[in-house]
Tab-separated table of C-alpha atoms in Angstrom:
chain	number	residue	atom	x	y	z
A	1490	UNK	CA	80.380	112.183	66.971
A	1491	UNK	CA	78.367	109.102	68.674
A	1492	UNK	CA	79.348	108.473	72.659
A	1493	UNK	CA	78.783	105.726	74.446
A	1494	UNK	CA	78.245	107.422	77.680
A	1495	UNK	CA	77.279	111.187	77.962
A	1496	UNK	CA	77.546	112.192	81.813
A	1497	UNK	CA	75.803	115.767	82.822
A	1498	UNK	CA	75.119	117.986	85.175
A	1499	UNK	CA	78.442	117.530	87.607
A	1500	UNK	CA	81.541	119.431	89.193
A	1501	UNK	CA	84.432	117.959	87.237
A	1502	UNK	CA	87.382	117.971	89.434
A	1503	UNK	CA	90.916	117.939	88.580
A	1504	UNK	CA	93.907	119.288	90.732
A	1505	UNK	CA	93.842	122.640	89.245
A	1506	UNK	CA	90.411	123.517	88.657
A	1507	UNK	CA	86.879	123.028	89.044
A	1508	UNK	CA	85.182	123.231	85.962
A	1509	UNK	CA	80.907	123.030	86.036
A	1510	UNK	CA	78.441	123.030	83.643
A	1511	UNK	CA	79.490	121.430	80.650
A	1512	UNK	CA	79.592	117.305	79.584
A	1513	UNK	CA	81.974	114.027	79.588
A	1514	UNK	CA	81.969	112.254	76.293
A	1515	UNK	CA	82.846	108.886	76.667
A	1516	UNK	CA	83.680	106.994	73.634
A	1517	UNK	CA	85.796	103.553	73.541
A	1518	UNK	CA	86.661	104.028	77.163
A	1519	UNK	CA	88.304	106.822	76.430
A	1520	UNK	CA	87.223	110.559	77.566
A	1521	UNK	CA	86.460	111.633	73.724
A	1522	UNK	CA	85.417	115.129	74.767
A	1523	UNK	CA	84.175	117.587	77.523
A	1524	UNK	CA	82.348	120.123	76.405
A	1525	UNK	CA	78.673	122.243	76.825
A	1526	UNK	CA	75.362	120.140	74.991
A	1527	UNK	CA	76.995	117.283	73.575
A	1528	UNK	CA	74.719	115.244	71.565
A	1529	UNK	CA	72.977	111.829	72.647
A	1530	UNK	CA	71.772	109.497	70.406
A	1531	UNK	CA	69.612	106.379	70.925
A	1532	UNK	CA	72.390	104.489	71.946
A	1533	UNK	CA	73.579	106.973	74.083
A	1534	UNK	CA	74.069	105.850	77.913
A	1535	UNK	CA	73.084	109.320	80.124
A	1536	UNK	CA	74.320	109.526	83.332
A	1537	UNK	CA	73.403	112.282	85.470
A	1538	UNK	CA	75.131	113.544	88.255
A	1539	UNK	CA	72.562	115.530	90.057
A	1540	UNK	CA	75.282	118.871	90.471
A	1541	UNK	CA	78.077	116.327	92.837
A	1542	UNK	CA	81.170	115.997	92.016
A	1543	UNK	CA	82.648	113.957	89.298
A	1544	UNK	CA	86.949	113.127	89.765
A	1545	UNK	CA	88.663	111.672	88.639
A	1546	UNK	CA	88.874	106.835	89.862
A	1547	UNK	CA	91.404	107.108	92.433
A	1548	UNK	CA	94.517	105.773	92.253
A	1549	UNK	CA	95.867	103.609	94.999
A	1550	UNK	CA	98.931	103.166	94.873
A	1551	UNK	CA	99.916	100.948	98.106
A	1552	UNK	CA	97.708	97.892	97.923
A	1553	UNK	CA	99.001	94.278	99.756
A	1554	UNK	CA	96.587	91.692	97.712
A	1555	UNK	CA	97.583	87.975	98.412
A	1556	UNK	CA	100.945	88.292	99.010
A	1557	UNK	CA	102.258	85.471	100.507
A	1558	UNK	CA	103.020	86.316	103.712
A	1559	UNK	CA	99.470	87.952	104.612
A	1560	UNK	CA	97.515	84.444	104.106
A	1561	UNK	CA	94.055	85.800	105.782
A	1562	UNK	CA	93.857	89.327	103.709
A	1563	UNK	CA	92.067	89.950	100.078
A	1564	UNK	CA	92.518	87.961	97.797
A	1565	UNK	CA	92.705	89.669	93.703
A	1566	UNK	CA	88.821	89.211	93.620
A	1567	UNK	CA	88.029	90.637	97.092
A	1568	UNK	CA	90.156	93.494	97.359
A	1569	UNK	CA	89.975	94.922	93.738
A	1570	UNK	CA	86.064	94.445	93.883
A	1571	UNK	CA	86.168	96.285	97.129
A	1572	UNK	CA	88.374	99.311	95.541
A	1573	UNK	CA	85.696	99.715	93.220
A	1574	UNK	CA	82.446	99.798	95.148
A	1575	UNK	CA	85.002	103.061	97.167
A	1576	UNK	CA	85.596	104.913	93.792
A	1577	UNK	CA	89.123	103.445	92.772
A	1578	UNK	CA	89.736	102.624	89.545
A	1579	UNK	CA	93.445	101.222	89.638
A	1580	UNK	CA	95.382	99.950	92.182
A	1581	UNK	CA	99.156	98.772	92.528
A	1582	UNK	CA	99.946	95.843	94.146
A	1583	UNK	CA	103.423	94.626	95.805
A	1584	UNK	CA	105.274	90.918	94.128
A	1585	UNK	CA	107.668	90.284	97.226
A	1586	UNK	CA	110.662	89.186	97.151
A	1587	UNK	CA	111.389	86.488	100.256
A	1588	UNK	CA	115.201	86.758	101.181
A	1589	UNK	CA	116.163	83.984	100.125
A	1590	UNK	CA	114.288	84.080	95.937
A	1591	UNK	CA	118.107	84.729	94.388
A	1592	UNK	CA	116.546	85.704	90.881
A	1593	UNK	CA	113.417	88.812	90.655
A	1594	UNK	CA	111.608	87.168	87.608
A	1595	UNK	CA	110.011	84.122	89.224
A	1596	UNK	CA	108.749	86.098	91.758
A	1597	UNK	CA	107.185	88.708	89.786
A	1598	UNK	CA	105.503	86.108	86.631
A	1599	UNK	CA	103.837	83.804	90.190
A	1600	UNK	CA	102.472	87.250	90.888
A	1601	UNK	CA	100.781	88.599	88.081
A	1602	UNK	CA	99.568	85.029	87.636
A	1603	UNK	CA	97.267	85.152	90.774
A	1604	UNK	CA	95.943	88.649	89.233
A	1605	UNK	CA	95.449	87.620	85.774
A	1606	UNK	CA	91.618	87.301	84.441
A	1607	UNK	CA	90.947	87.669	88.538
A	1608	UNK	CA	91.004	92.382	89.032
A	1609	UNK	CA	87.998	93.774	89.350
A	1610	UNK	CA	89.687	97.476	88.354
A	1611	UNK	CA	93.133	97.907	86.512
A	1612	UNK	CA	96.076	97.154	87.646
A	1613	UNK	CA	100.006	97.312	88.423
A	1614	UNK	CA	103.062	95.804	90.266
A	1615	UNK	CA	105.632	97.003	92.830
A	1616	UNK	CA	108.719	95.145	93.795
A	1617	UNK	CA	110.099	94.420	97.228
A	1618	UNK	CA	113.915	94.552	97.486
A	1619	UNK	CA	115.122	91.719	99.917
A	1620	UNK	CA	117.810	90.563	98.676
A	1621	UNK	CA	119.363	92.533	96.283
A	1622	UNK	CA	122.364	90.764	94.611
A	1623	UNK	CA	124.410	92.408	91.505
A	1624	UNK	CA	122.236	90.116	89.429
A	1625	UNK	CA	119.042	91.475	90.079
A	1626	UNK	CA	120.126	95.176	90.724
A	1627	UNK	CA	122.180	95.165	87.155
A	1628	UNK	CA	120.690	93.032	85.123
A	1629	UNK	CA	117.154	91.810	86.258
A	1630	UNK	CA	115.311	95.690	87.041
A	1631	UNK	CA	116.268	97.357	83.191
A	1632	UNK	CA	114.397	94.000	82.663
A	1633	UNK	CA	111.418	94.251	84.923
A	1634	UNK	CA	111.416	98.373	83.554
A	1635	UNK	CA	112.032	96.918	79.474
A	1636	UNK	CA	109.392	94.125	79.286
A	1637	UNK	CA	106.942	94.203	82.448
A	1638	UNK	CA	106.544	97.928	83.496
A	1639	UNK	CA	107.615	97.268	86.704
A	1640	UNK	CA	108.849	100.913	87.360
A	1641	UNK	CA	108.738	100.972	91.059
A	1642	UNK	CA	110.394	99.274	93.992
A	1643	UNK	CA	109.758	99.044	97.748
A	1644	UNK	CA	112.862	99.496	100.359
A	1645	UNK	CA	112.434	98.858	104.227
A	1646	UNK	CA	114.829	99.413	106.660
A	1647	UNK	CA	112.388	97.126	109.356
A	1648	UNK	CA	111.248	93.918	110.113
A	1649	UNK	CA	114.172	90.953	110.300
A	1650	UNK	CA	112.397	88.843	107.235
A	1651	UNK	CA	113.066	92.595	104.951
A	1652	UNK	CA	115.456	95.195	106.473
A	1653	UNK	CA	118.242	97.085	104.119
A	1654	UNK	CA	121.333	97.817	105.164
A	1655	UNK	CA	122.444	101.651	104.689
A	1656	UNK	CA	124.779	100.972	101.814
A	1657	UNK	CA	122.845	98.130	100.600
A	1658	UNK	CA	119.493	100.832	100.139
A	1659	UNK	CA	122.610	103.191	98.357
A	1660	UNK	CA	123.827	100.561	95.930
A	1661	UNK	CA	119.828	100.367	94.546
A	1662	UNK	CA	120.324	103.464	93.996
A	1663	UNK	CA	122.408	103.599	92.003
A	1664	UNK	CA	119.806	101.380	89.535
A	1665	UNK	CA	116.684	102.853	90.294
A	1666	UNK	CA	118.257	106.439	89.187
A	1667	UNK	CA	119.190	105.433	86.542
A	1668	UNK	CA	116.484	103.657	85.241
A	1669	UNK	CA	113.954	106.575	86.972
A	1670	UNK	CA	112.014	103.785	88.975
A	1671	UNK	CA	110.369	105.127	91.995
A	1672	UNK	CA	112.163	103.985	94.911
A	1673	UNK	CA	109.939	103.286	98.312
A	1674	UNK	CA	111.410	103.703	101.684
A	1675	UNK	CA	109.107	102.386	104.876
A	1676	UNK	CA	111.300	104.250	107.464
A	1677	UNK	CA	112.040	103.399	110.756
A	1678	UNK	CA	115.214	102.995	113.032
A	1679	UNK	CA	115.196	98.808	113.389
A	1680	UNK	CA	117.450	98.086	116.401
A	1681	UNK	CA	115.602	101.849	118.338
A	1682	UNK	CA	112.758	99.418	117.907
A	1683	UNK	CA	114.032	96.035	118.894
A	1684	UNK	CA	115.181	97.594	122.112
A	1685	UNK	CA	111.957	98.859	122.782
A	1686	UNK	CA	110.272	95.145	122.706
A	1687	UNK	CA	112.605	93.437	124.077
A	1688	UNK	CA	113.011	95.857	127.341
A	1689	UNK	CA	108.741	95.877	126.997
A	1690	UNK	CA	108.414	91.735	127.392
A	1691	UNK	CA	110.422	91.931	130.429
A	1692	UNK	CA	108.133	94.179	131.606
A	1693	UNK	CA	105.583	92.112	130.715
A	1694	UNK	CA	103.790	94.808	128.983
A	1695	UNK	CA	102.487	93.258	126.225
A	1696	UNK	CA	99.249	93.472	125.585
A	1697	UNK	CA	98.220	96.055	121.707
A	1698	UNK	CA	98.583	99.014	123.166
A	1699	UNK	CA	102.767	98.582	124.127
A	1700	UNK	CA	103.095	98.025	120.226
A	1701	UNK	CA	102.191	101.569	119.859
A	1702	UNK	CA	104.821	102.013	122.739
A	1703	UNK	CA	108.126	100.355	120.640
A	1704	UNK	CA	107.402	102.261	117.610
A	1705	UNK	CA	108.008	105.767	118.906
A	1706	UNK	CA	107.647	109.258	116.627
A	1707	UNK	CA	111.390	108.953	116.867
A	1708	UNK	CA	112.119	105.739	115.557
A	1709	UNK	CA	110.015	106.895	112.184
A	1710	UNK	CA	111.698	110.476	112.181
A	1711	UNK	CA	115.531	109.275	112.644
A	1712	UNK	CA	115.035	107.137	109.780
A	1713	UNK	CA	113.250	109.169	107.715
A	1714	UNK	CA	115.907	111.670	108.084
A	1715	UNK	CA	118.680	109.480	107.615
A	1716	UNK	CA	116.451	107.583	104.138
A	1717	UNK	CA	116.877	111.495	102.736
A	1718	UNK	CA	120.546	111.809	103.707
A	1719	UNK	CA	121.508	108.405	101.990
A	1720	UNK	CA	118.990	110.286	98.801
A	1721	UNK	CA	120.684	113.548	98.572
A	1722	UNK	CA	124.038	111.308	98.157
A	1723	UNK	CA	122.936	109.626	95.396
A	1724	UNK	CA	121.082	112.472	94.130
A	1725	UNK	CA	117.704	109.689	94.027
A	1726	UNK	CA	114.175	110.623	93.996
A	1727	UNK	CA	112.564	108.763	97.080
A	1728	UNK	CA	108.716	108.153	98.453
A	1729	UNK	CA	108.964	107.342	102.102
A	1730	UNK	CA	105.185	105.701	103.079
A	1731	UNK	CA	102.698	105.748	105.445
A	1732	UNK	CA	104.398	108.574	107.078
A	1733	UNK	CA	102.777	108.920	110.167
A	1734	UNK	CA	104.160	111.547	112.519
A	1735	UNK	CA	104.991	115.322	112.491
A	1736	UNK	CA	108.493	115.508	112.988
A	1737	UNK	CA	108.733	112.737	110.303
A	1738	UNK	CA	106.437	115.173	107.469
A	1739	UNK	CA	108.838	117.991	109.250
A	1740	UNK	CA	112.402	116.311	107.826
A	1741	UNK	CA	110.265	115.671	104.522
A	1742	UNK	CA	109.062	119.218	104.204
A	1743	UNK	CA	112.472	120.573	104.620
A	1744	UNK	CA	113.765	118.410	102.595
A	1745	UNK	CA	111.184	119.498	99.516
A	1746	UNK	CA	112.470	123.786	100.393
A	1747	UNK	CA	115.956	122.644	99.902
A	1748	UNK	CA	114.686	121.787	96.520
A	1749	UNK	CA	115.985	117.334	96.690
A	1750	UNK	CA	113.300	115.219	95.385
A	1751	UNK	CA	111.392	113.561	98.467
A	1752	UNK	CA	107.755	113.131	98.176
A	1753	UNK	CA	105.718	112.037	100.999
A	1754	UNK	CA	102.511	109.057	101.416
A	1755	UNK	CA	100.077	109.460	103.776
A	1756	UNK	CA	96.892	107.144	105.055
A	1757	UNK	CA	93.528	107.487	105.808
A	1758	UNK	CA	94.630	105.799	109.913
A	1759	UNK	CA	96.769	108.528	110.676
A	1760	UNK	CA	93.845	110.724	109.787
A	1761	UNK	CA	91.338	109.730	112.176
A	1762	UNK	CA	93.020	106.989	114.455
A	1763	UNK	CA	94.954	107.535	117.730
A	1764	UNK	CA	96.581	105.090	120.067
A	1765	UNK	CA	94.221	104.580	122.214
A	1766	UNK	CA	92.523	102.311	120.162
A	1767	UNK	CA	94.642	99.450	120.522
A	1768	UNK	CA	93.449	99.594	124.754
A	1769	UNK	CA	90.218	97.705	123.068
A	1770	UNK	CA	88.995	94.625	125.793
A	1771	UNK	CA	89.241	91.640	124.698
A	1772	UNK	CA	92.154	91.782	122.613
A	1773	UNK	CA	89.708	94.282	119.845
A	1774	UNK	CA	93.079	96.252	120.432
A	1775	UNK	CA	94.916	94.715	117.701
A	1776	UNK	CA	92.786	95.145	115.247
A	1777	UNK	CA	94.000	98.760	115.047
A	1778	UNK	CA	98.562	97.000	114.998
A	1779	UNK	CA	100.020	98.389	112.126
A	1780	UNK	CA	103.065	100.310	111.319
A	1781	UNK	CA	104.465	102.885	112.001
A	1782	UNK	CA	101.837	102.513	114.733
A	1783	UNK	CA	99.014	105.008	115.484
A	1784	UNK	CA	100.471	108.301	117.294
A	1785	UNK	CA	98.720	109.309	120.514
A	1786	UNK	CA	98.043	112.937	120.565
A	1787	UNK	CA	95.803	114.415	118.070
A	1788	UNK	CA	98.369	117.773	116.580
A	1789	UNK	CA	99.914	114.050	115.220
A	1790	UNK	CA	96.968	113.852	113.012
A	1791	UNK	CA	95.796	117.801	112.295
A	1792	UNK	CA	99.827	117.579	110.979
A	1793	UNK	CA	99.013	115.284	108.439
A	1794	UNK	CA	95.983	117.332	107.526
A	1795	UNK	CA	98.316	120.084	107.270
A	1796	UNK	CA	100.742	117.891	105.300
A	1797	UNK	CA	98.091	117.071	102.278
A	1798	UNK	CA	96.873	120.588	102.590
A	1799	UNK	CA	100.543	122.280	101.855
A	1800	UNK	CA	101.561	119.829	99.499
A	1801	UNK	CA	103.930	118.301	101.519
A	1802	UNK	CA	102.757	114.743	101.261
A	1803	UNK	CA	102.536	113.822	97.103
A	1804	UNK	CA	100.500	110.302	97.565
A	1805	UNK	CA	97.632	109.324	99.791
A	1806	UNK	CA	97.359	105.532	100.413
A	1807	UNK	CA	95.267	102.913	101.944
A	1808	UNK	CA	98.097	101.053	102.762
A	1809	UNK	CA	95.833	97.817	102.968
A	1810	UNK	CA	97.430	94.969	104.265
A	1811	UNK	CA	94.297	93.121	105.353
A	1812	UNK	CA	94.519	90.852	108.281
A	1813	UNK	CA	91.197	89.445	109.075
A	1814	UNK	CA	90.913	89.307	113.142
A	1815	UNK	CA	88.566	85.951	113.603
A	1816	UNK	CA	90.368	83.381	111.810
A	1817	UNK	CA	93.475	81.541	112.383
A	1818	UNK	CA	96.296	82.981	110.559
A	1819	UNK	CA	94.872	86.414	111.459
A	1820	UNK	CA	95.466	88.730	114.635
A	1821	UNK	CA	94.848	86.126	117.270
A	1822	UNK	CA	98.291	84.933	116.032
A	1823	UNK	CA	99.190	87.439	119.300
A	1824	UNK	CA	97.047	85.654	121.751
A	1825	UNK	CA	99.548	82.734	122.297
A	1826	UNK	CA	98.371	80.092	124.744
A	1827	UNK	CA	95.727	82.967	125.956
A	1828	UNK	CA	98.105	85.795	126.850
A	1829	UNK	CA	99.020	89.100	124.133
A	1830	UNK	CA	102.200	89.311	123.014
A	1831	UNK	CA	102.161	92.589	120.727
A	1832	UNK	CA	105.032	91.555	118.906
A	1833	UNK	CA	103.371	88.924	117.167
A	1834	UNK	CA	100.149	90.100	115.883
A	1835	UNK	CA	100.158	90.965	111.395
A	1836	UNK	CA	101.011	94.351	110.651
A	1837	UNK	CA	98.595	95.644	108.787
A	1838	UNK	CA	94.706	97.756	108.026
A	1839	UNK	CA	92.358	96.683	106.141
A	1840	UNK	CA	91.170	100.081	104.061
A	1841	UNK	CA	91.243	99.987	100.284
A	1842	UNK	CA	87.180	100.767	99.870
A	1843	UNK	CA	87.343	103.431	102.924
A	1844	UNK	CA	90.204	105.396	102.151
A	1845	UNK	CA	88.385	108.083	99.472
A	1846	UNK	CA	85.191	108.562	101.419
A	1847	UNK	CA	88.136	109.151	104.224
A	1848	UNK	CA	89.293	111.813	102.506
A	1849	UNK	CA	86.401	113.466	100.945
A	1850	UNK	CA	85.480	114.101	104.749
A	1851	UNK	CA	88.598	116.693	104.860
A	1852	UNK	CA	86.692	118.151	101.495
A	1853	UNK	CA	83.161	118.651	103.303
A	1854	UNK	CA	85.116	119.803	106.533
A	1855	UNK	CA	87.317	122.407	104.768
A	1856	UNK	CA	90.434	120.557	105.769
A	1857	UNK	CA	91.276	119.875	102.860
A	1858	UNK	CA	89.881	121.476	99.247
A	1859	UNK	CA	88.553	119.004	96.128
A	1860	UNK	CA	91.488	120.183	94.537
A	1861	UNK	CA	93.763	118.414	97.303
A	1862	UNK	CA	91.608	115.776	97.278
A	1863	UNK	CA	92.025	114.634	93.193
A	1864	UNK	CA	96.045	115.828	93.928
A	1865	UNK	CA	97.127	113.165	96.344
A	1866	UNK	CA	94.311	110.365	95.590
A	1867	UNK	CA	94.149	110.114	91.721
A	1868	UNK	CA	96.557	112.984	89.885
A	1869	UNK	CA	99.746	112.624	92.007
A	1870	UNK	CA	100.131	109.035	91.793
A	1871	UNK	CA	99.770	108.055	88.829
A	1872	UNK	CA	102.647	110.537	87.442
A	1873	UNK	CA	104.407	109.370	89.946
A	1874	UNK	CA	104.006	105.921	89.469
A	1875	UNK	CA	104.064	106.274	85.267
A	1876	UNK	CA	100.363	104.685	85.477
A	1877	UNK	CA	99.484	107.096	81.554
A	1878	UNK	CA	95.976	108.061	80.874
A	1879	UNK	CA	94.575	107.902	84.420
A	1880	UNK	CA	94.309	110.930	87.273
A	1881	UNK	CA	92.180	113.916	85.549
A	1882	UNK	CA	89.136	113.770	84.026
A	1883	UNK	CA	90.617	115.737	79.931
A	1884	UNK	CA	90.087	114.096	77.037
A	1885	UNK	CA	92.251	111.175	75.809
A	1886	UNK	CA	92.317	110.524	79.346
A	1887	UNK	CA	90.844	106.741	80.681
A	1888	UNK	CA	87.015	107.119	81.388
A	1889	UNK	CA	88.005	106.399	84.882
A	1890	UNK	CA	85.218	108.451	86.782
A	1891	UNK	CA	83.985	108.418	90.729
A	1892	UNK	CA	80.905	110.952	91.024
A	1893	UNK	CA	79.638	111.023	94.033
A	1894	UNK	CA	76.400	112.895	95.641
A	1895	UNK	CA	75.408	116.085	95.335
A	1896	UNK	CA	75.608	118.209	98.962
A	1897	UNK	CA	72.998	116.911	101.532
A	1898	UNK	CA	71.494	114.676	98.874
A	1899	UNK	CA	72.942	111.177	100.720
A	1900	UNK	CA	71.491	110.873	104.340
A	1901	UNK	CA	74.067	110.814	106.879
A	1902	UNK	CA	74.593	106.889	107.940
A	1903	UNK	CA	76.770	105.518	110.458
A	1904	UNK	CA	79.367	102.755	109.090
A	1905	UNK	CA	79.212	99.172	109.836
A	1906	UNK	CA	81.781	96.572	108.034
A	1907	UNK	CA	79.002	94.570	106.554
A	1908	UNK	CA	78.359	97.771	104.250
A	1909	UNK	CA	82.173	96.845	102.945
A	1910	UNK	CA	82.828	94.685	100.026
A	1911	UNK	CA	86.000	93.130	101.478
A	1912	UNK	CA	86.600	89.631	102.854
A	1913	UNK	CA	87.590	91.148	106.226
A	1914	UNK	CA	85.449	90.790	108.911
A	1915	UNK	CA	86.167	94.355	110.818
A	1916	UNK	CA	87.134	97.734	109.616
A	1917	UNK	CA	88.651	100.630	112.168
A	1918	UNK	CA	86.154	102.907	110.588
A	1919	UNK	CA	83.740	101.244	112.188
A	1920	UNK	CA	80.947	103.288	113.407
A	1921	UNK	CA	82.277	106.812	111.507
A	1922	UNK	CA	79.100	108.755	110.490
A	1923	UNK	CA	79.938	109.670	106.599
A	1924	UNK	CA	77.383	112.504	104.597
A	1925	UNK	CA	79.096	111.127	100.575
A	1926	UNK	CA	80.176	108.131	99.141
A	1927	UNK	CA	80.868	107.452	96.042
A	1928	UNK	CA	77.632	107.285	93.997
A	1929	UNK	CA	79.169	105.315	90.859
A	1930	UNK	CA	82.362	104.246	90.081
A	1931	UNK	CA	83.169	103.784	85.624
A	1932	UNK	CA	86.129	101.424	84.667
A	1933	UNK	CA	86.775	102.250	81.300
A	1934	UNK	CA	83.595	104.190	80.619
A	1935	UNK	CA	81.629	100.793	82.171
A	1936	UNK	CA	80.000	100.693	85.039
A	1937	UNK	CA	81.377	99.102	87.919
A	1938	UNK	CA	79.400	100.104	90.911
A	1939	UNK	CA	75.993	101.705	91.081
A	1940	UNK	CA	75.309	102.715	95.293
A	1941	UNK	CA	71.932	103.513	94.109
A	1942	UNK	CA	71.078	100.092	92.040
A	1943	UNK	CA	72.646	97.034	92.678
A	1944	UNK	CA	75.304	97.668	94.511
A	1945	UNK	CA	78.478	96.230	92.601
A	1946	UNK	CA	78.257	95.386	89.014
A	1947	UNK	CA	81.680	95.234	87.271
A	1948	UNK	CA	83.341	91.754	86.262
A	1949	UNK	CA	85.725	90.310	87.853
A	1950	UNK	CA	88.458	90.030	85.246
A	1951	UNK	CA	87.905	93.038	84.114
A	1952	UNK	CA	90.756	94.968	85.476
A	1953	UNK	CA	93.700	95.653	83.254
A	1954	UNK	CA	97.570	95.358	83.862
A	1955	UNK	CA	99.272	98.160	84.086
A	1956	UNK	CA	102.540	98.314	82.471
A	1957	UNK	CA	103.782	102.009	83.858
A	1958	UNK	CA	106.185	103.932	82.336
A	1959	UNK	CA	108.967	105.806	84.441
A	1960	UNK	CA	107.775	108.079	86.819
A	1961	UNK	CA	106.922	112.060	85.492
A	1962	UNK	CA	107.687	113.210	88.791
A	1963	UNK	CA	110.972	111.336	89.495
A	1964	UNK	CA	112.106	110.192	86.428
A	1965	UNK	CA	115.888	108.859	85.437
A	1966	UNK	CA	118.434	111.519	86.871
A	1967	UNK	CA	120.966	111.626	83.753
A	1968	UNK	CA	124.298	112.053	86.225
A	1969	UNK	CA	126.369	108.829	85.890
A	1970	UNK	CA	128.720	107.439	88.496
A	1971	UNK	CA	131.564	108.142	86.010
A	1972	UNK	CA	130.551	112.204	86.092
A	1973	UNK	CA	128.623	111.689	90.174
A	1974	UNK	CA	130.352	114.273	93.123
A	1975	UNK	CA	129.621	114.609	96.026
A	1976	UNK	CA	127.295	116.760	97.086
A	1977	UNK	CA	128.007	120.308	99.399
């Protein structure tokens, strides 16, 4: 066979093993062969990994781009460019239903229209449900699964415009269980948070730091336990997104020990940042406002690393929900007449491009293995969300590759926001030191990022829409309502 590209001299890393001394042969955008001494012709491109790791392209399954409620965030162009430059080749973003929308079909159509012809990487869509009418749940969700390949929904247990009650969540779970839809849950106790916010505002404690105070760990832990209970009642698999605290992770771990189909996700900010970052002068702390918030104690960041290493967390996502700091409508919405009001600060941090490098630091520091890295950053997100042909360096899979520098090859550098390729005016990881970074990113065999020569060389519109299948981890539960029995 004549290959389009051959990648040599690297350590191929998958979720279960590493392979040394073998080449990767790429043909027509797919990995055609892995073997020793693959032949090359005059027309074959050869990439020398020089002893660096070759991992699957990242699958970032929790990304917010160009949503109607983030007017100063990244666009499809700037966000996916940033993804490719950070080693990510697939993003899953959110079409968000407004509470006044009676149908989700136009919501999905409009959002897909925004992405068409603009994405630099492959992409798929989740649906955020905020008005789960009988028509939407019973008729429209099956249509989206069958015709659009949208096989995941996200539900919120907090936020006034998005919050669903327990009964609404249960009704949705009936449908998602039958359809094999992955059900994502943002778990925080809304009433606890509202009470604390009101109390803090009455006391005049409204600086950005108090955003973390207003959303304590117990609010996340209670809602996590409740979501697990709803899932157990309905025998519906769920993913608890952006878990930030040791107690919430323990609830997930305990449920998994009881063999319940409960999955967890965490994000870079919960591995590295603490709530002291919210105390910055000149309102700078607003840059680190996210929900759930940054936690106070290093024990929680350590627990997040442990939960990746021991398999509690299924996925590791950026939750890229970027909002500019200086632009009108950005983070400084929380400055009202020069006075800080933390409850008005838009939530979310930028992190698409830095997700994989930050997780790779954990490999270098011995916190996790390279197999753990691949499992949570690529292979499990692909399995959980029905993204076939992604997440592994194996024959028949898309030739989506992230090639790293060999140990010691890259001179350590201090990260500056100006080095990144998003369209956000800050990064919360400014001034961190890195000793590795994606050297090359290949999307279906085509080089999109070459850190040594040209930087971003991908193509806007080069990304394909992925019609996803049902989850390989959380597929349909063959239990129908007339056969249903409550769990013992």
